Coordinates of C-alpha atoms and ligand atoms in Angstrom, one line a residue:
M3 CA 136.9 97.4 69.0
S4 CA 136.3 99.4 72.1
V5 CA 137.3 101.7 72.9
R6 CA 139.2 102.0 76.9
I7 CA 140.2 104.1 79.5
H8 CA 143.9 103.7 81.9
P9 CA 143.5 106.2 84.7
M10 CA 146.8 106.7 86.2
V11 CA 148.3 109.3 89.0
C12 CA 150.9 111.1 88.2
G13 CA 151.6 112.4 91.2
W14 CA 149.1 113.8 94.7
L15 CA 149.2 117.5 96.0
E16 CA 148.5 118.2 100.0
V17 CA 147.0 121.6 100.4
D18 CA 144.2 123.5 102.7
T19 CA 140.6 122.2 101.7
K20 CA 139.6 126.1 101.7
F21 CA 142.6 126.3 98.7
L22 CA 139.9 124.3 96.6
L23 CA 136.6 125.0 98.4
D24 CA 135.9 128.0 99.2
Q25 CA 135.9 128.5 103.6
Q26 CA 136.0 125.2 104.3
P27 CA 138.6 123.5 107.0
G28 CA 141.4 121.3 107.1
R29 CA 143.9 119.7 105.1
V30 CA 143.3 117.2 102.2
K31 CA 145.8 115.2 99.6
I32 CA 144.1 115.0 96.2
P33 CA 144.9 112.7 93.2
I34 CA 147.0 113.6 90.3
P35 CA 145.3 112.4 87.3
S36 CA 146.8 111.8 83.7
F37 CA 144.5 109.2 80.9
L38 CA 145.4 107.4 78.3
I39 CA 142.5 106.9 76.5
D40 CA 143.0 103.4 73.8
H41 CA 140.4 103.9 70.8
P42 CA 141.2 101.5 68.1
K43 CA 142.5 104.7 65.4
G44 CA 144.7 105.9 67.9
Q45 CA 145.6 107.0 71.9
A46 CA 145.5 110.1 73.7
V47 CA 146.6 110.7 77.0
F48 CA 143.8 113.1 78.8
D49 CA 145.9 116.1 81.3
T50 CA 149.4 114.9 82.1
G51 CA 149.9 116.1 85.8
L52 CA 153.1 117.0 87.6
H53 CA 156.6 117.8 86.3
R54 CA 158.8 114.9 86.6
S55 CA 161.5 117.6 88.1
L56 CA 159.1 117.9 91.2
Q57 CA 160.0 114.3 92.1
T58 CA 163.1 115.3 93.5
N59 CA 161.8 118.9 95.4
S60 CA 159.4 122.2 94.3
D61 CA 161.3 124.8 93.1
R62 CA 159.7 124.3 89.5
I63 CA 156.5 125.4 91.3
G64 CA 158.3 129.2 93.4
D65 CA 154.9 130.1 95.6
L66 CA 152.7 128.1 95.0
A67 CA 155.1 125.1 97.1
R68 CA 153.9 127.8 100.2
I69 CA 150.5 126.5 99.3
F70 CA 151.3 122.6 97.9
T71 CA 153.4 120.2 99.2
V72 CA 154.1 117.2 96.3
H73 CA 154.1 114.1 97.2
Y74 CA 155.4 112.1 93.8
R75 CA 157.4 109.7 93.6
Q76 CA 159.6 108.4 90.7
G77 CA 158.1 106.0 88.3
E78 CA 155.0 107.8 89.0
D79 CA 155.4 110.2 85.9
L80 CA 153.3 110.2 82.9
G81 CA 155.7 108.3 81.2
G82 CA 157.0 105.8 83.9
R83 CA 153.3 105.4 83.9
L84 CA 153.0 105.0 80.4
R85 CA 156.0 102.7 80.0
A86 CA 154.5 100.4 83.1
R87 CA 150.8 99.9 81.2
G88 CA 152.7 99.5 78.1
F89 CA 152.6 101.8 75.9
E90 CA 155.3 103.9 74.4
P91 CA 155.1 107.2 75.0
E92 CA 156.8 108.9 72.0
R93 CA 153.7 106.8 69.3
I94 CA 151.3 108.9 71.4
D95 CA 149.1 110.3 68.5
Y96 CA 146.9 112.9 70.9
L97 CA 147.5 114.5 73.4
I98 CA 144.6 116.8 74.9
N99 CA 145.0 119.6 78.2
S100 CA 141.6 119.8 80.1
H101 CA 143.6 123.4 80.1
L102 CA 147.0 124.6 81.0
H103 CA 147.9 124.8 85.1
F104 CA 151.1 122.6 86.3
D105 CA 148.9 119.9 87.5
H106 CA 147.7 119.3 84.1
A107 CA 150.1 120.4 81.3
G108 CA 153.3 119.3 83.7
G109 CA 154.2 115.8 81.6
N110 CA 153.5 116.8 78.1
A111 CA 157.1 117.0 77.7
D112 CA 156.6 112.6 78.4
V113 CA 154.3 112.7 74.9
P114 CA 157.0 114.7 72.1
N115 CA 155.4 113.9 69.3
A116 CA 151.6 113.9 70.1
K117 CA 148.9 116.6 68.5
L118 CA 147.9 119.0 71.4
V119 CA 144.1 119.2 71.4
I120 CA 143.6 122.5 73.2
Q121 CA 140.6 125.4 73.2
R122 CA 142.1 127.7 70.8
R123 CA 140.9 130.7 74.5
E124 CA 143.2 128.6 76.9
W125 CA 145.9 128.0 74.6
E126 CA 145.7 132.3 74.4
A127 CA 145.7 132.7 78.1
G128 CA 148.3 130.7 77.9
A129 CA 150.5 133.2 76.2
D130 CA 149.5 136.1 77.6
P131 CA 151.1 137.8 79.8
G132 CA 148.2 139.5 82.5
L133 CA 146.7 135.4 82.9
I134 CA 150.1 133.7 83.1
R135 CA 150.7 135.8 86.6
K136 CA 146.9 135.7 87.0
N137 CA 147.1 131.5 86.9
G138 CA 150.3 130.9 87.6
Y139 CA 151.1 129.0 83.7
N140 CA 154.8 128.4 83.5
R141 CA 155.0 128.0 79.4
A142 CA 158.1 125.2 80.3
D143 CA 155.2 123.1 81.0
F144 CA 153.2 123.6 77.0
D145 CA 155.5 125.5 74.9
L146 CA 157.7 122.4 74.4
G147 CA 156.9 122.9 70.1
H148 CA 153.9 120.2 70.0
Q149 CA 151.9 120.0 67.1
L150 CA 148.8 122.0 67.3
K151 CA 145.1 121.2 67.0
L152 CA 143.4 124.6 68.6
I153 CA 139.7 124.0 68.7
D154 CA 136.6 126.2 69.8
G155 CA 133.4 124.1 71.5
E156 CA 133.2 120.9 71.0
H157 CA 135.7 118.0 69.2
D158 CA 135.1 115.0 68.1
L159 CA 138.5 113.4 68.1
F160 CA 138.0 110.4 66.2
G161 CA 134.8 111.3 64.0
D162 CA 133.0 108.8 65.7
G163 CA 131.5 110.4 68.7
S164 CA 133.0 107.9 71.2
V165 CA 135.7 110.6 72.6
V166 CA 134.3 114.2 72.6
C167 CA 136.0 117.1 74.1
I168 CA 133.7 119.1 75.4
P169 CA 133.8 122.9 76.7
T170 CA 133.4 124.0 80.3
Y171 CA 134.2 127.2 80.9
G172 CA 135.1 128.2 83.8
H173 CA 137.9 127.6 86.1
T174 CA 139.8 129.1 83.0
A175 CA 139.0 130.7 80.1
G176 CA 139.0 128.2 77.8
H177 CA 138.7 125.0 80.1
Q178 CA 137.8 121.7 78.5
S179 CA 136.3 118.4 80.0
L180 CA 136.1 115.0 77.8
R181 CA 132.8 112.3 77.2
V182 CA 134.3 108.9 76.4
R183 CA 131.8 106.6 75.4
L184 CA 132.3 102.6 76.7
D185 CA 130.6 100.1 76.3
S186 CA 130.3 100.6 80.3
G187 CA 128.2 104.2 79.9
E188 CA 129.4 107.2 78.7
T189 CA 131.9 108.2 81.1
V190 CA 133.0 112.4 81.5
L191 CA 136.3 113.5 82.8
T192 CA 135.4 116.4 84.2
A193 CA 139.2 117.4 84.9
D194 CA 139.1 121.1 86.9
S195 CA 135.6 122.1 86.2
C196 CA 134.1 119.9 89.8
Y197 CA 137.2 119.2 91.7
M198 CA 134.6 116.3 93.4
R199 CA 131.6 115.4 94.5
K200 CA 131.0 117.6 96.9
V201 CA 131.4 121.0 94.2
L202 CA 128.6 119.2 91.9
D203 CA 126.7 118.0 95.0
E204 CA 126.7 121.3 96.9
M205 CA 128.0 124.2 94.7
V206 CA 130.5 124.9 96.3
L207 CA 132.9 126.8 94.1
P208 CA 136.8 126.8 94.7
P209 CA 138.3 129.8 95.8
F210 CA 139.1 131.7 93.0
A211 CA 137.7 131.1 89.0
D212 CA 137.8 132.9 86.0
S213 CA 134.1 133.3 85.2
Y214 CA 131.8 131.4 88.3
D215 CA 128.6 131.7 86.2
A216 CA 130.1 129.5 83.3
M217 CA 131.1 127.4 86.1
R218 CA 128.0 126.8 87.9
Q219 CA 126.7 126.7 84.4
V220 CA 128.9 123.6 83.6
I221 CA 127.7 121.8 87.5
E222 CA 124.2 122.2 86.6
R223 CA 125.6 120.4 83.0
F224 CA 127.3 117.5 85.2
R225 CA 124.1 117.1 87.0
T226 CA 122.2 116.7 84.7
M227 CA 124.4 114.4 82.5
E228 CA 125.2 112.2 85.6
R229 CA 120.7 111.9 86.1
A230 CA 120.9 110.4 82.1
G231 CA 123.5 108.2 83.4
A232 CA 126.6 108.8 82.8
R233 CA 129.5 108.6 85.1
L234 CA 131.7 110.9 86.2
I235 CA 135.1 111.3 87.1
F236 CA 136.2 114.3 89.2
G237 CA 139.6 116.3 88.7
H238 CA 141.0 115.7 92.2
D239 CA 138.4 113.6 93.8
P240 CA 140.6 111.8 97.1
A241 CA 137.2 109.6 97.3
Q242 CA 137.9 107.9 93.6
W243 CA 141.0 107.0 94.0
R244 CA 143.3 104.8 96.4
D245 CA 146.1 105.4 98.0
D246 CA 148.5 103.1 96.1
G247 CA 147.5 105.3 92.6
S248 CA 144.5 102.7 90.8
I249 CA 140.9 104.0 90.7
A250 CA 138.3 102.7 92.6
V251 CA 135.6 103.9 90.2
A252 CA 134.6 100.8 88.1
L253 CA 135.0 101.8 84.4
G254 CA 133.8 98.4 83.5
Ligands
LIG24 ZN1 144.0 121.0 88.9

């Protein structure tokens, strides 16, 4: 039996491009992805999209609503997406957060019985009052009593090398990406360590980062991985998704 990825879009955000890519003009509508990783030994969700309440109004994100216009319909939340694919949210084994921003941990409540796998330094950043303010972390998204697995660096989820958390610090203090070995080859879910193709190809970086040096090193590493044949799925690249929320990248 092999590993499968079920890509899901749990909302869209419309934003001036300059908030994602420094000094770039225009406006862009970005997908907010979540991924179900179906492994013979269990099921994991990588990131959880936007909180369900944003389908009704933007109150939950406060001042960020002045920057982001939310496009989010009923049924697009993680719980709805999982059920539509025949998975029971209550039976998901692992919840992996790349980091704790509202567009990555907003649906954590939808998988209440999963063990939360996160880099220790990200979890600690999420508890640091100064960083909560700076990063806009909302503890109501993620401080929900999940059983915790705090990791430091690489972590092989099922012990067979097929699903591996890889530290990609820089966007936030403890950001991580996920490397998945499919029959069709290696796939890397970069999350926000690389928003989109333009970041990888042109090293156009976001207007904010926890560490630009770390972020540049991570992007160099992704370039090397891609040259070696890995398929990269970026954090918020509209070119990789269709309007109906399906992915436009062949996963084999
Ligand atoms: Zn994001």
